[in-house]
Amino acid sequence: LRLRGASSTIRSKKMRLARSCSACAMILMMVVASSEEECGVVTSGAIGEEKSQVDYYQAAHHYDKVWGSDNLHFGYFPHLERATKTTVRLTHRQAATELTERMMRMAGVGATSKVLDLGAGKGRACVEIATLTGASCFGLDLTPANIERANELKAENPKLRLRYTVGSFTSLPADVLEDAPYDVIVSQVAFCHVHTQLGVIFREAVKVMGPQSLLMVNDYLGKNGDDFLPSTYEFVFKRLHFETLLGPQEWLGHAFDAGLKVQHYLTLDDHIKTAYLDMAAEARSLGLKTTDGTDLATAYNMTATAVDQGEIGMNLALLTL
């Protein structure tokens, strides 16, 4: 088990996962782990609230420059898991597509599947899902500008079964609820923006799941506990408007409390670190800066350092009822 920061016995006092050590052990056996506007990305003020996330993504134009067109997600780098002479070292843009494809394979998404994307961003993942599998994909995002772009992608791909709507996954809108249940619900680095409401988010997801539904979540994590380094607050929390980031134990605790079970759990800390290092090099070449004048490349490098320090990380979890 490579559950970062977790001991072999998960204590119920911290985890709220189980009520006995034997129950904790059974849970662990289920878990399969594997190894900004152009010159600014953040302003000071309240962080973590959903409104600040809308403001952030409305103004953050650096994503298309550094992350790739319409991409707001991290990625999966196969060379970090199974390096051979023939393994291709992906760019961070390619890795983002690779992660979406990997999630679809793990969830068994096919042409008859009905997929819901929570935190769909600019809609690119839905396009990739529908193109790769033939499935229908309904994307939900809080930021109107993201959904505007997503609908442009829909118009550019009329043969794909795509649908998008503005709304929050902390309180699913009526049109999302009306189409339930969904075969597969996906989310990529979206829940992290409101980890203070993670329990609510999981309970909302359960509302639109059926007995055979799967919830596939890729999320940005903190560490167990709240004693983060000042540099983490400066280069991660402040820059990304995070109020808090939950560690793996607390994150799983909320999932179990919502009635979810873990089928697979992967720790992808090395992958988020690799993405930040790659993007740091690109941000430096473009000369991008944060609003306080810090080089965006420096901010990205310091974020990668936070991964090395065990302050932040990333997961991929396949959850069921």
GROMACS .gro file of C-alpha atoms in nm:
model
  321
    1LEU     CA    1   0.000   0.000   0.000
    2ARG     CA    2   0.134   0.340  -0.098
    3LEU     CA    3  -0.122   0.554   0.080
    4ARG     CA    4   0.095   0.857   0.149
    5GLY     CA    5   0.113   0.941   0.517
    6ALA     CA    6  -0.104   0.646   0.623
    7SER     CA    7  -0.003   0.377   0.871
    8SER     CA    8  -0.100   0.015   0.823
    9THR     CA    9  -0.372   0.065   1.082
   10ILE     CA   10  -0.606   0.357   1.025
   11ARG     CA   11  -0.735   0.496   1.353
   12SER     CA   12  -1.106   0.571   1.363
   13LYS     CA   13  -1.044   0.883   1.570
   14LYS     CA   14  -0.869   1.046   1.276
   15MET     CA   15  -1.019   0.857   0.988
   16ARG     CA   16  -1.382   0.807   1.072
   17LEU     CA   17  -1.349   0.517   0.831
   18ALA     CA   18  -1.428   0.229   1.059
   19ARG     CA   19  -1.509   0.152   1.417
   20SER     CA   20  -1.249  -0.114   1.489
   21CYS     CA   21  -0.895  -0.207   1.390
   22SER     CA   22  -1.020  -0.519   1.216
   23ALA     CA   23  -1.259  -0.312   1.006
   24CYS     CA   24  -0.971  -0.081   0.915
   25ALA     CA   25  -0.765  -0.375   0.798
   26MET     CA   26  -1.049  -0.497   0.578
   27ILE     CA   27  -1.077  -0.154   0.420
   28LEU     CA   28  -0.706  -0.137   0.351
   29MET     CA   29  -0.714  -0.476   0.180
   30MET     CA   30  -0.963  -0.329  -0.067
   31VAL     CA   31  -0.730  -0.051  -0.164
   32VAL     CA   32  -0.494  -0.113  -0.455
   33ALA     CA   33  -0.224   0.151  -0.464
   34SER     CA   34   0.052   0.213  -0.715
   35SER     CA   35   0.348   0.338  -0.684
   36GLU     CA   36  -0.366   3.293  -1.451
   37GLU     CA   37  -0.435   3.622  -1.649
   38GLU     CA   38  -0.120   3.639  -1.864
   39CYS     CA   39   0.082   3.819  -1.597
   40GLY     CA   40  -0.101   3.694  -1.290
   41VAL     CA   41  -0.276   3.397  -1.143
   42VAL     CA   42  -0.399   3.506  -0.802
   43THR     CA   43  -0.502   3.807  -0.601
   44SER     CA   44  -0.501   3.839  -0.223
   45GLY     CA   45  -0.820   3.808  -0.025
   46ALA     CA   46  -1.058   3.533   0.076
   47ILE     CA   47  -0.957   3.192  -0.043
   48GLY     CA   48  -1.135   2.862  -0.073
   49GLU     CA   49  -1.491   2.983  -0.128
   50GLU     CA   50  -1.662   2.877  -0.449
   51LYS     CA   51  -1.701   3.238  -0.562
   52SER     CA   52  -1.325   3.288  -0.546
   53GLN     CA   53  -1.283   2.980  -0.763
   54VAL     CA   54  -1.514   3.129  -1.026
   55ASP     CA   55  -1.318   3.456  -1.015
   56TYR     CA   56  -0.990   3.264  -1.044
   57TYR     CA   57  -1.085   3.060  -1.348
   58GLN     CA   58  -1.260   3.352  -1.516
   59ALA     CA   59  -0.929   3.545  -1.507
   60ALA     CA   60  -0.669   3.268  -1.533
   61HIS     CA   61  -0.567   3.282  -1.897
   62HIS     CA   62  -0.229   3.116  -1.842
   63TYR     CA   63  -0.380   2.767  -1.862
   64ASP     CA   64  -0.404   2.757  -2.240
   65LYS     CA   65  -0.048   2.889  -2.265
   66VAL     CA   66   0.116   2.648  -2.021
   67TRP     CA   67  -0.122   2.358  -1.967
   68GLY     CA   68  -0.242   2.318  -2.324
   69SER     CA   69  -0.551   2.428  -2.512
   70ASP     CA   70  -0.866   2.388  -2.298
   71ASN     CA   71  -0.683   2.169  -2.047
   72LEU     CA   72  -0.727   2.230  -1.672
   73HIS     CA   73  -0.607   1.889  -1.553
   74PHE     CA   74  -0.290   1.712  -1.450
   75GLY     CA   75  -0.179   1.389  -1.610
   76TYR     CA   76  -0.049   1.036  -1.589
   77PHE     CA   77   0.311   0.967  -1.700
   78PRO     CA   78   0.354   0.596  -1.786
   79HIS     CA   79   0.734   0.619  -1.769
   80LEU     CA   80   0.710   0.680  -1.394
   81GLU     CA   81   0.543   0.343  -1.344
   82ARG     CA   82   0.688   0.110  -1.605
   83ALA     CA   83   1.000   0.259  -1.760
   84THR     CA   84   1.141   0.046  -2.041
   85LYS     CA   85   1.351   0.119  -2.348
   86THR     CA   86   1.031   0.162  -2.548
   87THR     CA   87   0.838   0.372  -2.295
   88VAL     CA   88   0.761   0.714  -2.438
   89ARG     CA   89   0.813   1.009  -2.206
   90LEU     CA   90   0.493   1.211  -2.249
   91THR     CA   91   0.461   1.587  -2.233
   92HIS     CA   92   0.231   1.718  -1.961
   93ARG     CA   93  -0.033   1.789  -2.225
   94GLN     CA   94  -0.017   1.432  -2.353
   95ALA     CA   95  -0.017   1.303  -1.996
   96ALA     CA   96  -0.346   1.484  -1.929
   97THR     CA   97  -0.512   1.293  -2.212
   98GLU     CA   98  -0.346   0.973  -2.095
   99LEU     CA   99  -0.498   1.015  -1.749
  100THR     CA  100  -0.848   1.065  -1.889
  101GLU     CA  101  -0.807   0.756  -2.107
  102ARG     CA  102  -0.675   0.555  -1.814
  103MET     CA  103  -0.973   0.657  -1.601
  104MET     CA  104  -1.212   0.544  -1.873
  105ARG     CA  105  -1.038   0.208  -1.904
  106MET     CA  106  -1.048   0.154  -1.528
  107ALA     CA  107  -1.419   0.239  -1.520
  108GLY     CA  108  -1.501   0.027  -1.824
  109VAL     CA  109  -1.671   0.313  -2.009
  110GLY     CA  110  -1.825   0.209  -2.340
  111ALA     CA  111  -2.057   0.332  -2.614
  112THR     CA  112  -2.371   0.278  -2.407
  113SER     CA  113  -2.232   0.447  -2.094
  114LYS     CA  114  -2.377   0.766  -1.953
  115VAL     CA  115  -2.099   0.976  -1.797
  116LEU     CA  116  -2.123   1.279  -1.568
  117ASP     CA  117  -1.815   1.501  -1.534
  118LEU     CA  118  -1.812   1.704  -1.210
  119GLY     CA  119  -1.591   2.009  -1.253
  120ALA     CA  120  -1.573   1.969  -1.629
  121GLY     CA  121  -1.365   2.281  -1.685
  122LYS     CA  122  -1.369   2.386  -2.051
  123GLY     CA  123  -1.518   2.055  -2.159
  124ARG     CA  124  -1.212   1.893  -2.306
  125ALA     CA  125  -1.232   1.577  -2.094
  126CYS     CA  126  -1.592   1.516  -2.205
  127VAL     CA  127  -1.484   1.550  -2.569
  128GLU     CA  128  -1.204   1.300  -2.511
  129ILE     CA  129  -1.436   1.059  -2.327
  130ALA     CA  130  -1.701   1.070  -2.599
  131THR     CA  131  -1.442   1.041  -2.877
  132LEU     CA  132  -1.258   0.752  -2.714
  133THR     CA  133  -1.558   0.546  -2.602
  134GLY     CA  134  -1.869   0.669  -2.782
  135ALA     CA  135  -2.031   0.739  -2.445
  136SER     CA  136  -2.252   1.037  -2.375
  137CYS     CA  137  -2.097   1.292  -2.141
  138PHE     CA  138  -2.268   1.560  -1.933
  139GLY     CA  139  -2.024   1.821  -1.798
  140LEU     CA  140  -2.094   2.039  -1.495
  141ASP     CA  141  -1.877   2.337  -1.404
  142LEU     CA  142  -1.915   2.636  -1.175
  143THR     CA  143  -1.747   2.886  -1.408
  144PRO     CA  144  -1.969   3.031  -1.682
  145ALA     CA  145  -1.671   3.113  -1.906
  146ASN     CA  146  -1.564   2.747  -1.893
  147ILE     CA  147  -1.908   2.625  -1.995
  148GLU     CA  148  -1.921   2.885  -2.273
  149ARG     CA  149  -1.602   2.737  -2.416
  150ALA     CA  150  -1.731   2.384  -2.356
  151ASN     CA  151  -2.040   2.459  -2.564
  152GLU     CA  152  -1.813   2.584  -2.842
  153LEU     CA  153  -1.638   2.247  -2.835
  154LYS     CA  154  -1.978   2.079  -2.848
  155ALA     CA  155  -2.066   2.280  -3.160
  156GLU     CA  156  -1.732   2.180  -3.315
  157ASN     CA  157  -1.809   1.811  -3.249
  158PRO     CA  158  -2.176   1.766  -3.350
  159LYS     CA  159  -2.150   1.388  -3.378
  160LEU     CA  160  -2.049   1.349  -3.015
  161ARG     CA  161  -2.312   1.319  -2.743
  162LEU     CA  162  -2.213   1.616  -2.529
  163ARG     CA  163  -2.402   1.835  -2.287
  164TYR     CA  164  -2.283   2.104  -2.046
  165THR     CA  165  -2.437   2.311  -1.770
  166VAL     CA  166  -2.329   2.571  -1.514
  167GLY     CA  167  -2.362   2.460  -1.155
  168SER     CA  168  -2.198   2.339  -0.837
  169PHE     CA  169  -2.121   1.984  -0.733
  170THR     CA  170  -2.187   2.089  -0.373
  171SER     CA  171  -2.554   2.125  -0.471
  172LEU     CA  172  -2.628   1.951  -0.799
  173PRO     CA  173  -2.865   2.143  -1.028
  174ALA     CA  174  -3.201   2.005  -1.131
  175ASP     CA  175  -3.097   1.912  -1.486
  176VAL     CA  176  -2.816   1.693  -1.350
  177LEU     CA  177  -3.046   1.528  -1.097
  178GLU     CA  178  -3.315   1.465  -1.359
  179ASP     CA  179  -3.079   1.259  -1.576
  180ALA     CA  180  -2.968   1.033  -1.291
  181PRO     CA  181  -2.850   0.769  -1.244
  182TYR     CA  182  -2.522   0.787  -1.435
  183ASP     CA  183  -2.312   0.483  -1.515
  184VAL     CA  184  -1.987   0.662  -1.441
  185ILE     CA  185  -1.922   0.989  -1.260
  186VAL     CA  186  -1.578   1.140  -1.311
  187SER     CA  187  -1.394   1.435  -1.162
  188GLN     CA  188  -1.041   1.559  -1.218
  189VAL     CA  189  -0.872   1.793  -0.966
  190ALA     CA  190  -1.196   1.975  -0.890
  191PHE     CA  191  -1.308   1.865  -0.543
  192CYS     CA  192  -0.985   2.008  -0.399
  193HIS     CA  193  -1.115   2.363  -0.441
  194VAL     CA  194  -1.373   2.305  -0.166
  195HIS     CA  195  -1.230   2.029   0.053
  196THR     CA  196  -1.412   2.189   0.347
  197GLN     CA  197  -1.727   2.053   0.182
  198LEU     CA  198  -1.589   1.718   0.063
  199GLY     CA  199  -1.844   1.522   0.264
  200VAL     CA  200  -2.123   1.720   0.099
  201ILE     CA  201  -1.971   1.659  -0.244
  202PHE     CA  202  -1.957   1.283  -0.195
  203ARG     CA  203  -2.315   1.276  -0.069
  204GLU     CA  204  -2.427   1.476  -0.373
  205ALA     CA  205  -2.248   1.227  -0.601
  206VAL     CA  206  -2.423   0.938  -0.428
  207LYS     CA  207  -2.759   1.100  -0.516
  208VAL     CA  208  -2.696   1.043  -0.887
  209MET     CA  209  -2.548   0.694  -0.858
  210GLY     CA  210  -2.726   0.365  -0.907
  211PRO     CA  211  -2.634   0.026  -0.760
  212GLN     CA  212  -2.384  -0.042  -1.040
  213SER     CA  213  -2.254   0.314  -1.083
  214LEU     CA  214  -1.886   0.403  -1.050
  215LEU     CA  215  -1.734   0.723  -0.914
  216MET     CA  216  -1.388   0.791  -1.060
  217VAL     CA  217  -1.205   1.076  -0.885
  218ASN     CA  218  -0.864   1.229  -0.947
  219ASP     CA  219  -0.797   1.489  -0.678
  220TYR     CA  220  -0.532   1.725  -0.546
  221LEU     CA  221  -0.443   1.634  -0.187
  222GLY     CA  222  -0.272   1.782   0.114
  223LYS     CA  223  -0.126   1.590   0.401
  224ASN     CA  224  -0.289   1.437   0.705
  225GLY     CA  225  -0.316   1.720   0.956
  226ASP     CA  226  -0.316   2.097   0.904
  227ASP     CA  227   0.039   2.201   0.998
  228PHE     CA  228   0.148   2.306   0.649
  229LEU     CA  229   0.473   2.489   0.587
  230PRO     CA  230   0.459   2.865   0.519
  231SER     CA  231   0.594   2.802   0.170
  232THR     CA  232   0.301   2.570   0.097
  233TYR     CA  233   0.053   2.836   0.199
  234GLU     CA  234   0.234   3.091  -0.018
  235PHE     CA  235   0.292   2.890  -0.334
  236VAL     CA  236  -0.004   2.648  -0.323
  237PHE     CA  237  -0.289   2.771  -0.102
  238LYS     CA  238  -0.266   3.140  -0.187
  239ARG     CA  239  -0.194   3.091  -0.556
  240LEU     CA  240  -0.476   2.842  -0.610
  241HIS     CA  241  -0.727   2.995  -0.365
  242PHE     CA  242  -0.734   2.681  -0.150
  243GLU     CA  243  -0.881   2.718   0.197
  244THR     CA  244  -0.763   2.373   0.300
  245LEU     CA  245  -0.640   2.049   0.147
  246LEU     CA  246  -0.726   1.716   0.306
  247GLY     CA  247  -0.476   1.433   0.334
  248PRO     CA  248  -0.544   1.079   0.209
  249GLN     CA  249  -0.683   0.954   0.539
  250GLU     CA  250  -0.931   1.238   0.583
  251TRP     CA  251  -1.024   1.225   0.214
  252LEU     CA  252  -1.107   0.854   0.232
  253GLY     CA  253  -1.289   0.911   0.560
  254HIS     CA  254  -1.539   1.140   0.391
  255ALA     CA  255  -1.588   0.888   0.110
  256PHE     CA  256  -1.665   0.607   0.352
  257ASP     CA  257  -1.893   0.827   0.561
  258ALA     CA  258  -2.098   0.894   0.245
  259GLY     CA  259  -2.146   0.519   0.198
  260LEU     CA  260  -1.883   0.471  -0.072
  261LYS     CA  261  -1.642   0.179  -0.105
  262VAL     CA  262  -1.294   0.182  -0.258
  263GLN     CA  263  -1.226  -0.052  -0.548
  264HIS     CA  264  -0.893   0.099  -0.652
  265TYR     CA  265  -0.674   0.373  -0.506
  266LEU     CA  266  -0.357   0.502  -0.669
  267THR     CA  267  -0.110   0.750  -0.528
  268LEU     CA  268   0.008   0.979  -0.810
  269ASP     CA  269   0.236   1.219  -0.623
  270ASP     CA  270   0.525   1.166  -0.866
  271HIS     CA  271   0.293   1.247  -1.155
  272ILE     CA  272   0.177   1.583  -1.022
  273LYS     CA  273   0.537   1.670  -0.937
  274THR     CA  274   0.651   1.584  -1.290
  275ALA     CA  275   0.372   1.797  -1.438
  276TYR     CA  276   0.468   2.099  -1.227
  277LEU     CA  277   0.836   2.068  -1.321
  278ASP     CA  278   0.749   2.043  -1.690
  279MET     CA  279   0.516   2.343  -1.669
  280ALA     CA  280   0.774   2.542  -1.475
  281ALA     CA  281   1.013   2.513  -1.767
  282GLU     CA  282   0.742   2.625  -2.008
  283ALA     CA  283   0.627   2.913  -1.786
  284ARG     CA  284   0.986   3.035  -1.762
  285SER     CA  285   1.022   3.033  -2.140
  286LEU     CA  286   0.703   3.242  -2.166
  287GLY     CA  287   0.805   3.483  -1.889
  288LEU     CA  288   0.476   3.446  -1.699
  289LYS     CA  289   0.439   3.596  -1.353
  290THR     CA  290   0.191   3.585  -1.065
  291THR     CA  291   0.014   3.904  -0.955
  292ASP     CA  292   0.270   3.967  -0.680
  293GLY     CA  293   0.549   3.965  -0.938
  294THR     CA  294   0.678   3.615  -0.865
  295ASP     CA  295   0.781   3.413  -1.166
  296LEU     CA  296   0.513   3.153  -1.233
  297ALA     CA  297   0.798   2.912  -1.297
  298THR     CA  298   0.924   2.970  -0.943
  299ALA     CA  299   0.577   2.910  -0.805
  300TYR     CA  300   0.551   2.584  -0.999
  301ASN     CA  301   0.897   2.471  -0.886
  302MET     CA  302   0.810   2.547  -0.524
  303THR     CA  303   0.489   2.349  -0.564
  304ALA     CA  304   0.692   2.053  -0.690
  305THR     CA  305   0.914   2.094  -0.383
  306ALA     CA  306   0.600   2.077  -0.167
  307VAL     CA  307   0.536   1.732  -0.315
  308ASP     CA  308   0.887   1.622  -0.216
  309GLN     CA  309   0.821   1.757   0.134
  310GLY     CA  310   0.508   1.546   0.169
  311GLU     CA  311   0.289   1.857   0.183
  312ILE     CA  312   0.075   1.788  -0.123
  313GLY     CA  313   0.004   1.509  -0.366
  314MET     CA  314  -0.253   1.360  -0.600
  315ASN     CA  315  -0.470   1.049  -0.605
  316LEU     CA  316  -0.690   0.845  -0.835
  317ALA     CA  317  -0.976   0.659  -0.670
  318LEU     CA  318  -1.243   0.427  -0.812
  319LEU     CA  319  -1.540   0.426  -0.575
  320THR     CA  320  -1.866   0.231  -0.567
  321LEU     CA  321  -2.175   0.208  -0.350
   0.00000   0.00000   0.00000
